[in-house]
Amino acid sequence: MEKTSYTKPMFRRLALMAVLILLLQAALFTLFTLPEQNRDENQLARLTAETTILASALSAPLRNDNTQAAEQLLLQARNADSNRAVYLYRQSNQQLELIANTVNLANFVPQPELADREVRQGNYLIVSRIVSNDIKTLLVNVQYIQPTSQLPMLLAFICSAIAGILLSLSFAYAISVYFNRKLTPLVSNTKTALDKNQFDGSVESHAHDGFGVLGSYINQLFRRIEQGQQALRSSETDIAQLKQEVDTRIKERTDALETAKLTAERANEAKSTFLATMSHEIRTPMNGIIGTIDLLRKTQLSTSQFRMTDTIRESSFSLLRILDDILDFSKIEAGKLELENIPVSLVDIIEAVGRILVSVAYQRQIDLKLYIDPRIPDGLFGDPVRLRQILYNLAGNAIKFTETTPQKTGVVVIRADLLEENMEFSQIQFTIVDNGRGMTQRQINYVFHPFNQAEGSITRKFGGTGLGLSICQRLTSLMYGDIDVQSEVGKGTEFKVRIPMRRSDEIEYVGSELLRDVHICLFTQDSDNQEHLTSYFRHTHAELDVINSIEALYQRASQQKPLPPKQAAVWVLDATYEQISAEHIKKLQLVPELERVQFIVITNQVELSEHSNERTYYLHSSPICRSHLYDAILVAARRKEKPTPQQTSNLNLSKGAPDIETARRNRQLILLAEDNMMNQRVIVDQLNALGYAVEVADDGAIALDMWRRYHYPLVLTDLHMPNMSGYDLAIAIRKESLHRQDDSNFSRIVAVTANALKGEEQKCISIGMDGYITKPLELVTLETMLKRWLPATEQKTAADNGKTNGKNAEPAQQPSPICFTTIANFLGNDPVKHEEYLNYFVKHGKELLTELTTQAQAQNRSGVRAVAHQFKSVAKSVGALSLSAEALKLEQAAENSDWSVINEYVRVMQDKYQDVVNYVRQRY
């Protein structure tokens, strides 16, 4: 630091104060310590004089060797002073020997030397004198002096400290006064500048010392602050301009972003519109194809023709599935796909997927297997449609890329396992495993990419859009799950889907005591079946034995023991792929020890399932369903009644369509608003086939005029039509209905549209429509809707038939076996043609009935089904609707019912046919 002018006076004052303090301390020390020093010197001089006198007095007694006299002199010299001691030594043999002394001093040991001396040793004054050189004697006189008191030193220190403090205070005061005088103008001017935030002034800087230098520096600082403020004001002005420019640019960017957003939204809306239009345009012709095929399949067709209709119908639905994949992918991409969250049964979902895919697996000779962990409860929250979609896609792909060769049987396994569960969630893992062609690591890396498949030739060879796995992955993500795949070329592929599913209040577990006290002997050589069935049986606490060879099975049969009345024995035999022959099964049933044992035979041959009897139940394994297995075990163990065969019919085609005027009088007339000519014809044919009369309007405006003239009980309307859309038509009908006092003729409105985008149904309901069905229309769906909103009755149909035929009508209480309205729809109103065709049917029907009886006796399911199908079509073409309905029931029964049920249907058909024959002969 630069030496300033006030350093010198401060240095002088400090030096003066230090010198004064040192002088004061020296004076005080001298003052307090000098008397002590003089006292010690006087005592030593007096002791020396006394010792000299005593040495002279001792000379005479020592020459006379009078030691007692010497001691007496020593005592007199001590004079009873406790701080003094006198010693007398004589030299003998070069050593000084003590010959007389007084009382010793404490803590003092004399060290005599034959010499005269006067010394101070610590707190002792020692004086030595030679008494006589002749006899060499030494006198030692010692006096103890009290230690010097520290009080004088303490007083000197206290006085010097007080003096130093006083001097310091006076010096500090002088320094304070000095600095205050110098600093006060600087502080005052600086504070004023800071308070007013004005630094254009200055402080005093004229003094020729350090304070003057400090003042000049402060003034320089003020100048710089002033310059900084000016620069800050200039910068603020620049920042304001820059902010304005930035705001302008942000606004421009925001406007550009908003424009881009609007463009993107318009593009997305255009894409949605395109998808909706594409859906509508594809579904419109598909409605004509599927609707016409459904009607065609109800007519008389040969077996090859019927198979061709199957191909057409399946291809049509394949196109619809492709369309649905594209729509689903679009909704997922747009983030508009919403999932349901309802309690579901994973058993029902997985078994439904298995039943859907079993026909495809059967055609490709694939062994399809299902396994549902019995620990998984029913009642977990989920979306059943999307879960089914995931499993259907994954399992469908597994079947598609798996094949059966002479060396290996293709196997696809769909399984669900419970990984973990807590009070709120259950972690479910769905696994789809196949032993097909497999994939390379490169193919696995992009197998989930949209519009990609494992290789370029797959689309050409196997078909598909390449969206299925991408949709599965995204649906899984929406369910907070994950999906991964492991594959090895030539060995197969394994997909794993893990989904956390929340537990509902409707949780229901498979009873752990369901099969207690049921003794089950399981024979299988299939490792997958053994694993699955063993898990099912052990979970329900059945007594289980597992056998893997025929020899061991017979040995086990010989060891069978009778069971108590409340227990049951059931043998489950896996006869798939000829693991055990029918002869072996018959031999086992003849073993005496197995007389009271029930048998369940698992088979993959449909025809064997018809050999079921009271003791043996054939369970079809395509695939093995857990619910069916448990039901079979319970029925065999006499713990559940055997279900009676259900006689079902998907369609009620026993009625002919009445004429327009009759339907109008009976409030059964339907108004169809449809602008597409093909759809008009298909839907009219479908409605007529279901027994309903219909009038058609080419657009919404015409439909509204027709509705005003006659308030139809049911209006079927397309949504997108010229002049007036279906939405506007519904709004107009509902608005005009509000002003009508009589609401007995209330009109139901159902949307019939090819637009399958989500939200359309809610929009239709919100504007007052009662229902919503999508094209293409299936007869089953259409009939279900009609039964809900416009149910038809047999009595009305019979009455209409009677009016149509005039005097030849049958009594109302006995409906005619022939519907002349139906035959008129096919052949017109020419009675000659009616008679010709009815007589031909009587002849041809007899031949078909004979063939049907032959096939039933031979227990040929495919033959019964084919003849029943022909009979159904021929009977419907001549108006024998009741007979056609019975033929339809027989055709369906030939798929999955017992032969007792099939034979009963054959008998009923014979009776119905005879009714037709009697009627024709009586009439003509």
GROMACS .gro file of N, CA and C in nm, residues 828-911:
model
  252
  828GLY      N    1  -9.355  -6.513  -5.785
  828GLY     CA    2  -9.463  -6.427  -5.830
  828GLY      C    3  -9.599  -6.480  -5.781
  829ASN      N    4  -9.707  -6.422  -5.833
  829ASN     CA    5  -9.842  -6.456  -5.786
  829ASN      C    6  -9.916  -6.554  -5.878
  830ASP      N    7  -9.843  -6.630  -5.958
  830ASP     CA    8  -9.905  -6.727  -6.050
  830ASP      C    9  -9.935  -6.855  -5.975
  831PRO      N   10 -10.065  -6.892  -5.950
  831PRO     CA   11 -10.099  -7.015  -5.878
  831PRO      C   12 -10.051  -7.141  -5.948
  832VAL      N   13 -10.043  -7.137  -6.082
  832VAL     CA   14  -9.996  -7.256  -6.157
  832VAL      C   15  -9.852  -7.288  -6.121
  833LYS      N   16  -9.769  -7.182  -6.115
  833LYS     CA   17  -9.629  -7.204  -6.075
  833LYS      C   18  -9.622  -7.253  -5.930
  834HIS      N   19  -9.708  -7.199  -5.847
  834HIS     CA   20  -9.708  -7.244  -5.707
  834HIS      C   21  -9.733  -7.394  -5.699
  835GLU      N   22  -9.837  -7.439  -5.771
  835GLU     CA   23  -9.871  -7.582  -5.768
  835GLU      C   24  -9.758  -7.667  -5.824
  836GLU      N   25  -9.697  -7.618  -5.934
  836GLU     CA   26  -9.588  -7.696  -5.996
  836GLU      C   27  -9.471  -7.713  -5.901
  837TYR      N   28  -9.432  -7.603  -5.838
  837TYR     CA   29  -9.316  -7.610  -5.748
  837TYR      C   30  -9.346  -7.689  -5.621
  838LEU      N   31  -9.468  -7.678  -5.570
  838LEU     CA   32  -9.501  -7.752  -5.449
  838LEU      C   33  -9.502  -7.902  -5.476
  839ASN      N   34  -9.556  -7.944  -5.590
  839ASN     CA   35  -9.554  -8.087  -5.624
  839ASN      C   36  -9.411  -8.136  -5.645
  840TYR      N   37  -9.328  -8.050  -5.707
  840TYR     CA   38  -9.187  -8.089  -5.724
  840TYR      C   39  -9.118  -8.102  -5.588
  841PHE      N   40  -9.151  -8.010  -5.495
  841PHE     CA   41  -9.090  -8.018  -5.362
  841PHE      C   42  -9.130  -8.145  -5.289
  842VAL      N   43  -9.259  -8.185  -5.303
  842VAL     CA   44  -9.305  -8.308  -5.237
  842VAL      C   45  -9.222  -8.427  -5.285
  843LYS      N   46  -9.196  -8.431  -5.416
  843LYS     CA   47  -9.119  -8.542  -5.471
  843LYS      C   48  -8.971  -8.532  -5.431
  844HIS      N   49  -8.910  -8.414  -5.452
  844HIS     CA   50  -8.768  -8.399  -5.422
  844HIS      C   51  -8.741  -8.404  -5.272
  845GLY      N   52  -8.835  -8.353  -5.193
  845GLY     CA   53  -8.818  -8.356  -5.049
  845GLY      C   54  -8.816  -8.497  -4.995
  846LYS      N   55  -8.893  -8.586  -5.055
  846LYS     CA   56  -8.892  -8.726  -5.011
  846LYS      C   57  -8.755  -8.787  -5.033
  847GLU      N   58  -8.694  -8.757  -5.149
  847GLU     CA   59  -8.560  -8.809  -5.177
  847GLU      C   60  -8.458  -8.754  -5.076
  848LEU      N   61  -8.467  -8.624  -5.049
  848LEU     CA   62  -8.374  -8.566  -4.952
  848LEU      C   63  -8.395  -8.625  -4.813
  849LEU      N   64  -8.521  -8.648  -4.776
  849LEU     CA   65  -8.548  -8.703  -4.644
  849LEU      C   66  -8.495  -8.845  -4.632
  850THR      N   67  -8.507  -8.923  -4.740
  850THR     CA   68  -8.451  -9.059  -4.739
  850THR      C   69  -8.300  -9.054  -4.724
  851GLU      N   70  -8.233  -8.963  -4.799
  851GLU     CA   71  -8.089  -8.949  -4.788
  851GLU      C   72  -8.049  -8.904  -4.648
  852LEU      N   73  -8.128  -8.814  -4.589
  852LEU     CA   74  -8.100  -8.765  -4.455
  852LEU      C   75  -8.107  -8.878  -4.353
  853THR      N   76  -8.208  -8.962  -4.365
  853THR     CA   77  -8.222  -9.076  -4.273
  853THR      C   78  -8.104  -9.170  -4.286
  854THR      N   79  -8.060  -9.194  -4.410
  854THR     CA   80  -7.946  -9.283  -4.434
  854THR      C   81  -7.819  -9.227  -4.368
  855GLN      N   82  -7.793  -9.099  -4.388
  855GLN     CA   83  -7.674  -9.037  -4.331
  855GLN      C   84  -7.680  -9.036  -4.178
  856ALA      N   85  -7.798  -9.016  -4.121
  856ALA     CA   86  -7.812  -9.016  -3.976
  856ALA      C   87  -7.787  -9.155  -3.920
  857GLN      N   88  -7.836  -9.258  -3.986
  857GLN     CA   89  -7.813  -9.394  -3.939
  857GLN      C   90  -7.664  -9.428  -3.945
  858ALA      N   91  -7.594  -9.378  -4.048
  858ALA     CA   92  -7.451  -9.403  -4.060
  858ALA      C   93  -7.369  -9.311  -3.969
  859GLN      N   94  -7.437  -9.220  -3.899
  859GLN     CA   95  -7.372  -9.123  -3.809
  859GLN      C   96  -7.263  -9.044  -3.881
  860ASN      N   97  -7.298  -8.999  -4.001
  860ASN     CA   98  -7.210  -8.918  -4.083
  860ASN      C   99  -7.250  -8.771  -4.065
  861ARG      N  100  -7.174  -8.699  -3.981
  861ARG     CA  101  -7.210  -8.562  -3.948
  861ARG      C  102  -7.208  -8.471  -4.071
  862SER      N  103  -7.101  -8.480  -4.149
  862SER     CA  104  -7.092  -8.392  -4.266
  862SER      C  105  -7.204  -8.420  -4.365
  863GLY      N  106  -7.241  -8.546  -4.381
  863GLY     CA  107  -7.351  -8.579  -4.472
  863GLY      C  108  -7.484  -8.525  -4.422
  864VAL      N  109  -7.510  -8.539  -4.289
  864VAL     CA  110  -7.634  -8.485  -4.231
  864VAL      C  111  -7.638  -8.335  -4.248
  865ARG      N  112  -7.526  -8.269  -4.223
  865ARG     CA  113  -7.523  -8.123  -4.233
  865ARG      C  114  -7.549  -8.077  -4.376
  866ALA      N  115  -7.489  -8.145  -4.475
  866ALA     CA  116  -7.507  -8.106  -4.615
  866ALA      C  117  -7.652  -8.125  -4.660
  867VAL      N  118  -7.713  -8.241  -4.626
  867VAL     CA  119  -7.851  -8.267  -4.667
  867VAL      C  120  -7.946  -8.169  -4.599
  868ALA      N  121  -7.922  -8.143  -4.468
  868ALA     CA  122  -8.008  -8.049  -4.395
  868ALA      C  123  -8.000  -7.910  -4.456
  869HIS      N  124  -7.880  -7.871  -4.498
  869HIS     CA  125  -7.866  -7.741  -4.561
  869HIS      C  126  -7.946  -7.732  -4.691
  870GLN      N  127  -7.937  -7.837  -4.775
  870GLN     CA  128  -8.015  -7.838  -4.900
  870GLN      C  129  -8.165  -7.835  -4.871
  871PHE      N  130  -8.207  -7.916  -4.773
  871PHE     CA  131  -8.349  -7.923  -4.738
  871PHE      C  132  -8.398  -7.786  -4.692
  872LYS      N  133  -8.315  -7.718  -4.614
  872LYS     CA  134  -8.353  -7.586  -4.563
  872LYS      C  135  -8.376  -7.488  -4.678
  873SER      N  136  -8.284  -7.485  -4.774
  873SER     CA  137  -8.296  -7.391  -4.886
  873SER      C  138  -8.416  -7.423  -4.974
  874VAL      N  139  -8.437  -7.553  -5.004
  874VAL     CA  140  -8.548  -7.592  -5.091
  874VAL      C  141  -8.682  -7.561  -5.022
  875ALA      N  142  -8.691  -7.593  -4.893
  875ALA     CA  143  -8.815  -7.569  -4.820
  875ALA      C  144  -8.849  -7.421  -4.814
  876LYS      N  145  -8.748  -7.337  -4.793
  876LYS     CA  146  -8.775  -7.194  -4.786
  876LYS      C  147  -8.821  -7.140  -4.921
  877SER      N  148  -8.766  -7.193  -5.032
  877SER     CA  149  -8.801  -7.142  -5.165
  877SER      C  150  -8.947  -7.165  -5.200
  878VAL      N  151  -9.011  -7.267  -5.136
  878VAL     CA  152  -9.152  -7.294  -5.164
  878VAL      C  153  -9.241  -7.245  -5.050
  879GLY      N  154  -9.184  -7.169  -4.955
  879GLY     CA  155  -9.265  -7.112  -4.848
  879GLY      C  156  -9.286  -7.204  -4.730
  880ALA      N  157  -9.220  -7.320  -4.725
  880ALA     CA  158  -9.233  -7.409  -4.609
  880ALA      C  159  -9.139  -7.361  -4.501
  881LEU      N  160  -9.173  -7.248  -4.441
  881LEU     CA  161  -9.080  -7.181  -4.349
  881LEU      C  162  -9.060  -7.261  -4.221
  882SER      N  163  -9.166  -7.322  -4.170
  882SER     CA  164  -9.152  -7.401  -4.048
  882SER      C  165  -9.058  -7.518  -4.071
  883LEU      N  166  -9.074  -7.586  -4.186
  883LEU     CA  167  -8.986  -7.697  -4.220
  883LEU      C  168  -8.843  -7.648  -4.243
  884SER      N  169  -8.827  -7.531  -4.304
  884SER     CA  170  -8.694  -7.473  -4.326
  884SER      C  171  -8.626  -7.441  -4.194
  885ALA      N  172  -8.705  -7.391  -4.096
  885ALA     CA  173  -8.647  -7.360  -3.965
  885ALA      C  174  -8.600  -7.487  -3.896
  886GLU      N  175  -8.677  -7.596  -3.907
  886GLU     CA  176  -8.634  -7.722  -3.845
  886GLU      C  177  -8.508  -7.776  -3.914
  887ALA      N  178  -8.499  -7.757  -4.044
  887ALA     CA  179  -8.378  -7.799  -4.116
  887ALA      C  180  -8.257  -7.719  -4.070
  888LEU      N  181  -8.278  -7.588  -4.044
  888LEU     CA  182  -8.168  -7.506  -3.993
  888LEU      C  183  -8.122  -7.555  -3.855
  889LYS      N  184  -8.217  -7.589  -3.769
  889LYS     CA  185  -8.181  -7.643  -3.638
  889LYS      C  186  -8.102  -7.773  -3.652
  890LEU      N  187  -8.143  -7.858  -3.745
  890LEU     CA  188  -8.071  -7.982  -3.766
  890LEU      C  189  -7.930  -7.955  -3.819
  891GLU      N  190  -7.918  -7.859  -3.909
  891GLU     CA  191  -7.786  -7.824  -3.962
  891GLU      C  192  -7.692  -7.777  -3.852
  892GLN      N  193  -7.746  -7.698  -3.759
  892GLN     CA  194  -7.662  -7.650  -3.648
  892GLN      C  195  -7.634  -7.761  -3.547
  893ALA      N  196  -7.732  -7.848  -3.526
  893ALA     CA  197  -7.712  -7.958  -3.432
  893ALA      C  198  -7.606  -8.054  -3.483
  894ALA      N  199  -7.594  -8.065  -3.615
  894ALA     CA  200  -7.493  -8.155  -3.671
  894ALA      C  201  -7.352  -8.110  -3.640
  895GLU      N  202  -7.337  -7.985  -3.592
  895GLU     CA  203  -7.204  -7.934  -3.559
  895GLU      C  204  -7.157  -7.980  -3.422
  896ASN      N  205  -7.244  -7.975  -3.321
  896ASN     CA  206  -7.194  -7.994  -3.185
  896ASN      C  207  -7.291  -8.066  -3.092
  897SER      N  208  -7.397  -8.129  -3.141
  897SER     CA  209  -7.493  -8.195  -3.052
  897SER      C  210  -7.475  -8.347  -3.056
  898ASP      N  211  -7.537  -8.414  -2.957
  898ASP     CA  212  -7.534  -8.559  -2.954
  898ASP      C  213  -7.622  -8.616  -3.065
  899TRP      N  214  -7.601  -8.746  -3.094
  899TRP     CA  215  -7.681  -8.810  -3.199
  899TRP      C  216  -7.825  -8.828  -3.155
  900SER      N  217  -7.848  -8.834  -3.026
  900SER     CA  218  -7.987  -8.842  -2.981
  900SER      C  219  -8.064  -8.717  -3.019
  901VAL      N  220  -7.999  -8.601  -3.007
  901VAL     CA  221  -8.062  -8.475  -3.045
  901VAL      C  222  -8.081  -8.469  -3.197
  902ILE      N  223  -7.979  -8.512  -3.271
  902ILE     CA  224  -7.990  -8.509  -3.418
  902ILE      C  225  -8.103  -8.599  -3.465
  903ASN      N  226  -8.112  -8.717  -3.408
  903ASN     CA  227  -8.219  -8.810  -3.450
  903ASN      C  228  -8.357  -8.752  -3.418
  904GLU      N  229  -8.368  -8.679  -3.305
  904GLU     CA  230  -8.495  -8.617  -3.272
  904GLU      C  231  -8.532  -8.510  -3.375
  905TYR      N  232  -8.432  -8.431  -3.418
  905TYR     CA  233  -8.457  -8.331  -3.521
  905TYR      C  234  -8.501  -8.397  -3.653
  906VAL      N  235  -8.438  -8.509  -3.686
  906VAL     CA  236  -8.476  -8.580  -3.809
  906VAL      C  237  -8.623  -8.624  -3.801
  907ARG      N  238  -8.664  -8.675  -3.683
  907ARG     CA  239  -8.803  -8.717  -3.665
  907ARG      C  240  -8.899  -8.599  -3.679
  908VAL      N  241  -8.863  -8.484  -3.619
  908VAL     CA  242  -8.948  -8.365  -3.630
  908VAL      C  243  -8.959  -8.320  -3.775
  909MET      N  244  -8.848  -8.327  -3.849
  909MET     CA  245  -8.853  -8.288  -3.990
  909MET      C  246  -8.945  -8.381  -4.070
  910GLN      N  247  -8.941  -8.508  -4.037
  910GLN     CA  248  -9.031  -8.601  -4.106
  910GLN      C  249  -9.177  -8.563  -4.081
  911ASP      N  250  -9.209  -8.525  -3.957
  911ASP     CA  251  -9.346  -8.484  -3.925
  911ASP      C  252  -9.383  -8.357  -4.000
   0.00000   0.00000   0.00000
